[in-house]
């Protein structure tokens, strides 16, 4: 039995980076950028107006005051998109719209709310400064500037930046292809009736969803019976994937054949059993570019192992620099008892209080109770040598919800 940290280091050392592929920009959100992106041109590409108003020469307005206005002759109009052919000479102004290119001669924009128009003339009642309400070329992004780093998870605003830079396609890292196998004679596919002693294969669905959340592509390969020949065939078929997740059959029961079959195939298993609860009987091998995770069958154990080992490995294969579940400081919301001889991960909700986050167990910590994981925001870490927490005691927890939860409270109400 090895500690979690050691098992995790073994897994991470076997991760190989995946190659890049080009995808249309419209499909790039949620993907990982494979190369640094630099701007091929300035954004905006030209100086333009930040306001609807009048383009002027700031020097013309020197000395303009409420009771000593300056009058300028309006010589034309420039709309967004439309160039203005002429030069704005001294003593004149152009009507200009937001986003319209700044004509030659103009060096400031006076918003329409600040002037009075009279026929072909406009009256200015205050001085201006050069550059006022003018967005300079390259103000958002300068040509040659590094805009997005390699390994970045592309979010909506990033996609917009890439669009403004003219990228119709972007290089992203190929998604890892992950095969998922459920093992067990008691398992029945969804849609089929349950006989006595039978259960639905829920792990395949939990894990497929988790794979997608981590950025991978999930392939449910179906249910494998608890016999060596079936396991042999299934593992051999899965070898072409980037990773294989099997669940069940890795413990010490009479029908737990996964370890033996992995060994027979020649997958060099790197560990079996980690000093953790839940998820102790996990085994792992890496062979010819494929990572094999023999996850325990208990639904919570399988998912906790996914969070601890599989998700970081998938993120690393995707070239992300941040791969681990974030650890946070919390206080126990109640007395909690844990197993002293290993690292126990307690499923908890998190509640924000004035003096920090409070973690409360979500109910039964049995490794078969998936509901307590479904309710959990975090896993409170109880390291070896610790037999629990008293209410209020400080600890560390892993956040296991990837998304930022929307709030029920309207922040502007
Ligand atoms: P095992 O590790 O094969 O002994 O399985 C441990 C427990 O997890 C048993 O109660 C199994 O019935 C259950 N189990 C195994 N595989 C799955 C699965 N794919 N979906 C739901 N429960 C499972
Ligand atoms: Mg089994």
JSON list of N, CA, C and O and ligand atoms in Angstrom, two decimals, residues 182-183 186-187 199-203 247-250 256 296-299, ligand 1:
[
{"chain": "A", "resi": 182, "resn": "UNK", "atom": "N", "xyz": [-17.27, -1.41, -17.53]},
{"chain": "A", "resi": 182, "resn": "UNK", "atom": "CA", "xyz": [-17.80, -1.83, -16.24]},
{"chain": "A", "resi": 182, "resn": "UNK", "atom": "C", "xyz": [-17.63, -3.33, -16.12]},
{"chain": "A", "resi": 182, "resn": "UNK", "atom": "O", "xyz": [-17.99, -4.05, -17.05]},
{"chain": "A", "resi": 183, "resn": "UNK", "atom": "N", "xyz": [-17.05, -3.80, -15.03]},
{"chain": "A", "resi": 183, "resn": "UNK", "atom": "CA", "xyz": [-16.93, -5.25, -14.87]},
{"chain": "A", "resi": 183, "resn": "UNK", "atom": "C", "xyz": [-17.84, -5.72, -13.75]},
{"chain": "A", "resi": 183, "resn": "UNK", "atom": "O", "xyz": [-17.97, -5.06, -12.72]},
{"chain": "A", "resi": 186, "resn": "UNK", "atom": "N", "xyz": [-23.08, -8.84, -11.96]},
{"chain": "A", "resi": 186, "resn": "UNK", "atom": "CA", "xyz": [-24.35, -8.31, -11.45]},
{"chain": "A", "resi": 186, "resn": "UNK", "atom": "C", "xyz": [-24.84, -7.12, -12.28]},
{"chain": "A", "resi": 186, "resn": "UNK", "atom": "O", "xyz": [-25.95, -6.63, -12.07]},
{"chain": "A", "resi": 187, "resn": "UNK", "atom": "N", "xyz": [-24.03, -6.65, -13.23]},
{"chain": "A", "resi": 187, "resn": "UNK", "atom": "CA", "xyz": [-24.37, -5.40, -13.92]},
{"chain": "A", "resi": 187, "resn": "UNK", "atom": "C", "xyz": [-25.31, -5.62, -15.09]},
{"chain": "A", "resi": 187, "resn": "UNK", "atom": "O", "xyz": [-25.18, -6.59, -15.85]},
{"chain": "A", "resi": 199, "resn": "UNK", "atom": "N", "xyz": [-27.88, -4.96, -10.65]},
{"chain": "A", "resi": 199, "resn": "UNK", "atom": "CA", "xyz": [-27.92, -3.50, -10.54]},
{"chain": "A", "resi": 199, "resn": "UNK", "atom": "C", "xyz": [-27.56, -2.91, -11.91]},
{"chain": "A", "resi": 199, "resn": "UNK", "atom": "O", "xyz": [-26.95, -3.59, -12.74]},
{"chain": "A", "resi": 200, "resn": "UNK", "atom": "N", "xyz": [-27.94, -1.66, -12.09]},
{"chain": "A", "resi": 200, "resn": "UNK", "atom": "CA", "xyz": [-27.55, -0.99, -13.33]},
{"chain": "A", "resi": 200, "resn": "UNK", "atom": "C", "xyz": [-26.09, -0.56, -13.24]},
{"chain": "A", "resi": 200, "resn": "UNK", "atom": "O", "xyz": [-25.58, -0.26, -12.16]},
{"chain": "A", "resi": 201, "resn": "UNK", "atom": "N", "xyz": [-25.45, -0.53, -14.39]},
{"chain": "A", "resi": 201, "resn": "UNK", "atom": "CA", "xyz": [-24.06, -0.06, -14.47]},
{"chain": "A", "resi": 201, "resn": "UNK", "atom": "C", "xyz": [-24.07, 1.47, -14.42]},
{"chain": "A", "resi": 201, "resn": "UNK", "atom": "O", "xyz": [-24.18, 2.13, -15.44]},
{"chain": "A", "resi": 202, "resn": "UNK", "atom": "N", "xyz": [-23.99, 2.01, -13.21]},
{"chain": "A", "resi": 202, "resn": "UNK", "atom": "CA", "xyz": [-24.01, 3.48, -13.09]},
{"chain": "A", "resi": 202, "resn": "UNK", "atom": "C", "xyz": [-22.62, 4.07, -13.28]},
{"chain": "A", "resi": 202, "resn": "UNK", "atom": "O", "xyz": [-22.48, 5.19, -13.76]},
{"chain": "A", "resi": 203, "resn": "UNK", "atom": "N", "xyz": [-21.59, 3.32, -12.93]},
{"chain": "A", "resi": 203, "resn": "UNK", "atom": "CA", "xyz": [-20.23, 3.87, -13.02]},
{"chain": "A", "resi": 203, "resn": "UNK", "atom": "C", "xyz": [-19.89, 4.37, -14.42]},
{"chain": "A", "resi": 203, "resn": "UNK", "atom": "O", "xyz": [-19.23, 5.39, -14.60]},
{"chain": "A", "resi": 247, "resn": "UNK", "atom": "N", "xyz": [-14.01, -0.41, -14.00]},
{"chain": "A", "resi": 247, "resn": "UNK", "atom": "CA", "xyz": [-14.43, -0.34, -12.61]},
{"chain": "A", "resi": 247, "resn": "UNK", "atom": "C", "xyz": [-14.79, -1.74, -12.14]},
{"chain": "A", "resi": 247, "resn": "UNK", "atom": "O", "xyz": [-15.31, -2.55, -12.91]},
{"chain": "A", "resi": 248, "resn": "UNK", "atom": "N", "xyz": [-14.48, -1.98, -10.88]},
{"chain": "A", "resi": 248, "resn": "UNK", "atom": "CA", "xyz": [-14.80, -3.27, -10.26]},
{"chain": "A", "resi": 248, "resn": "UNK", "atom": "C", "xyz": [-13.72, -4.29, -10.50]},
{"chain": "A", "resi": 248, "resn": "UNK", "atom": "O", "xyz": [-12.79, -4.10, -11.30]},
{"chain": "A", "resi": 249, "resn": "UNK", "atom": "N", "xyz": [-13.81, -5.38, -9.73]},
{"chain": "A", "resi": 249, "resn": "UNK", "atom": "CA", "xyz": [-12.92, -6.52, -9.93]},
{"chain": "A", "resi": 249, "resn": "UNK", "atom": "C", "xyz": [-11.47, -6.28, -9.57]},
{"chain": "A", "resi": 249, "resn": "UNK", "atom": "O", "xyz": [-10.59, -7.02, -10.03]},
{"chain": "A", "resi": 250, "resn": "UNK", "atom": "N", "xyz": [-11.17, -5.28, -8.77]},
{"chain": "A", "resi": 250, "resn": "UNK", "atom": "CA", "xyz": [-9.76, -5.05, -8.40]},
{"chain": "A", "resi": 250, "resn": "UNK", "atom": "C", "xyz": [-9.49, -5.30, -6.92]},
{"chain": "A", "resi": 250, "resn": "UNK", "atom": "O", "xyz": [-8.42, -5.02, -6.42]},
{"chain": "A", "resi": 256, "resn": "UNK", "atom": "N", "xyz": [-12.51, -11.21, -8.61]},
{"chain": "A", "resi": 256, "resn": "UNK", "atom": "CA", "xyz": [-11.82, -9.96, -8.94]},
{"chain": "A", "resi": 256, "resn": "UNK", "atom": "C", "xyz": [-10.58, -10.26, -9.80]},
{"chain": "A", "resi": 256, "resn": "UNK", "atom": "O", "xyz": [-9.48, -10.44, -9.30]},
{"chain": "A", "resi": 296, "resn": "UNK", "atom": "N", "xyz": [-11.88, 0.96, -8.46]},
{"chain": "A", "resi": 296, "resn": "UNK", "atom": "CA", "xyz": [-12.75, 0.10, -7.66]},
{"chain": "A", "resi": 296, "resn": "UNK", "atom": "C", "xyz": [-14.19, 0.17, -8.18]},
{"chain": "A", "resi": 296, "resn": "UNK", "atom": "O", "xyz": [-14.57, 1.11, -8.88]},
{"chain": "A", "resi": 297, "resn": "UNK", "atom": "N", "xyz": [-14.99, -0.83, -7.82]},
{"chain": "A", "resi": 297, "resn": "UNK", "atom": "CA", "xyz": [-16.36, -0.89, -8.32]},
{"chain": "A", "resi": 297, "resn": "UNK", "atom": "C", "xyz": [-17.33, -0.01, -7.57]},
{"chain": "A", "resi": 297, "resn": "UNK", "atom": "O", "xyz": [-18.31, 0.47, -8.15]},
{"chain": "A", "resi": 298, "resn": "UNK", "atom": "N", "xyz": [-17.07, 0.21, -6.30]},
{"chain": "A", "resi": 298, "resn": "UNK", "atom": "CA", "xyz": [-18.00, 1.04, -5.54]},
{"chain": "A", "resi": 298, "resn": "UNK", "atom": "C", "xyz": [-18.09, 2.42, -6.19]},
{"chain": "A", "resi": 298, "resn": "UNK", "atom": "O", "xyz": [-17.06, 3.04, -6.46]},
{"chain": "A", "resi": 299, "resn": "UNK", "atom": "N", "xyz": [-19.31, 2.88, -6.43]},
{"chain": "A", "resi": 299, "resn": "UNK", "atom": "CA", "xyz": [-19.48, 4.13, -7.19]},
{"chain": "A", "resi": 299, "resn": "UNK", "atom": "C", "xyz": [-18.71, 5.32, -6.62]},
{"chain": "A", "resi": 299, "resn": "UNK", "atom": "O", "xyz": [-18.14, 6.09, -7.38]},
{"chain": "B", "resi": 1, "resn": "LIG", "atom": "P1", "xyz": [-16.21, -4.94, -6.90]},
{"chain": "B", "resi": 1, "resn": "LIG", "atom": "O1", "xyz": [-15.05, -4.03, -6.74]},
{"chain": "B", "resi": 1, "resn": "LIG", "atom": "O2", "xyz": [-16.28, -5.52, -8.26]},
{"chain": "B", "resi": 1, "resn": "LIG", "atom": "O3", "xyz": [-16.24, -5.95, -5.83]},
{"chain": "B", "resi": 1, "resn": "LIG", "atom": "O4", "xyz": [-17.49, -4.04, -6.72]},
{"chain": "B", "resi": 1, "resn": "LIG", "atom": "C1", "xyz": [-17.71, -3.35, -5.51]},
{"chain": "B", "resi": 1, "resn": "LIG", "atom": "C2", "xyz": [-19.14, -2.88, -5.44]},
{"chain": "B", "resi": 1, "resn": "LIG", "atom": "O5", "xyz": [-19.39, -1.94, -6.48]},
{"chain": "B", "resi": 1, "resn": "LIG", "atom": "C3", "xyz": [-20.16, -3.98, -5.60]},
{"chain": "B", "resi": 1, "resn": "LIG", "atom": "O6", "xyz": [-21.24, -3.73, -4.72]},
{"chain": "B", "resi": 1, "resn": "LIG", "atom": "C4", "xyz": [-20.60, -3.82, -7.04]},
{"chain": "B", "resi": 1, "resn": "LIG", "atom": "O7", "xyz": [-21.88, -4.31, -7.26]},
{"chain": "B", "resi": 1, "resn": "LIG", "atom": "C5", "xyz": [-20.53, -2.34, -7.23]},
{"chain": "B", "resi": 1, "resn": "LIG", "atom": "N1", "xyz": [-20.30, -2.02, -8.64]},
{"chain": "B", "resi": 1, "resn": "LIG", "atom": "C6", "xyz": [-19.34, -2.56, -9.42]},
{"chain": "B", "resi": 1, "resn": "LIG", "atom": "N2", "xyz": [-19.39, -2.07, -10.66]},
{"chain": "B", "resi": 1, "resn": "LIG", "atom": "C7", "xyz": [-20.39, -1.17, -10.67]},
{"chain": "B", "resi": 1, "resn": "LIG", "atom": "C8", "xyz": [-20.94, -0.32, -11.69]},
{"chain": "B", "resi": 1, "resn": "LIG", "atom": "N3", "xyz": [-20.44, -0.30, -12.92]},
{"chain": "B", "resi": 1, "resn": "LIG", "atom": "N4", "xyz": [-21.98, 0.48, -11.37]},
{"chain": "B", "resi": 1, "resn": "LIG", "atom": "C9", "xyz": [-22.47, 0.46, -10.11]},
{"chain": "B", "resi": 1, "resn": "LIG", "atom": "N5", "xyz": [-21.99, -0.32, -9.12]},
{"chain": "B", "resi": 1, "resn": "LIG", "atom": "C10", "xyz": [-20.98, -1.13, -9.39]}
]
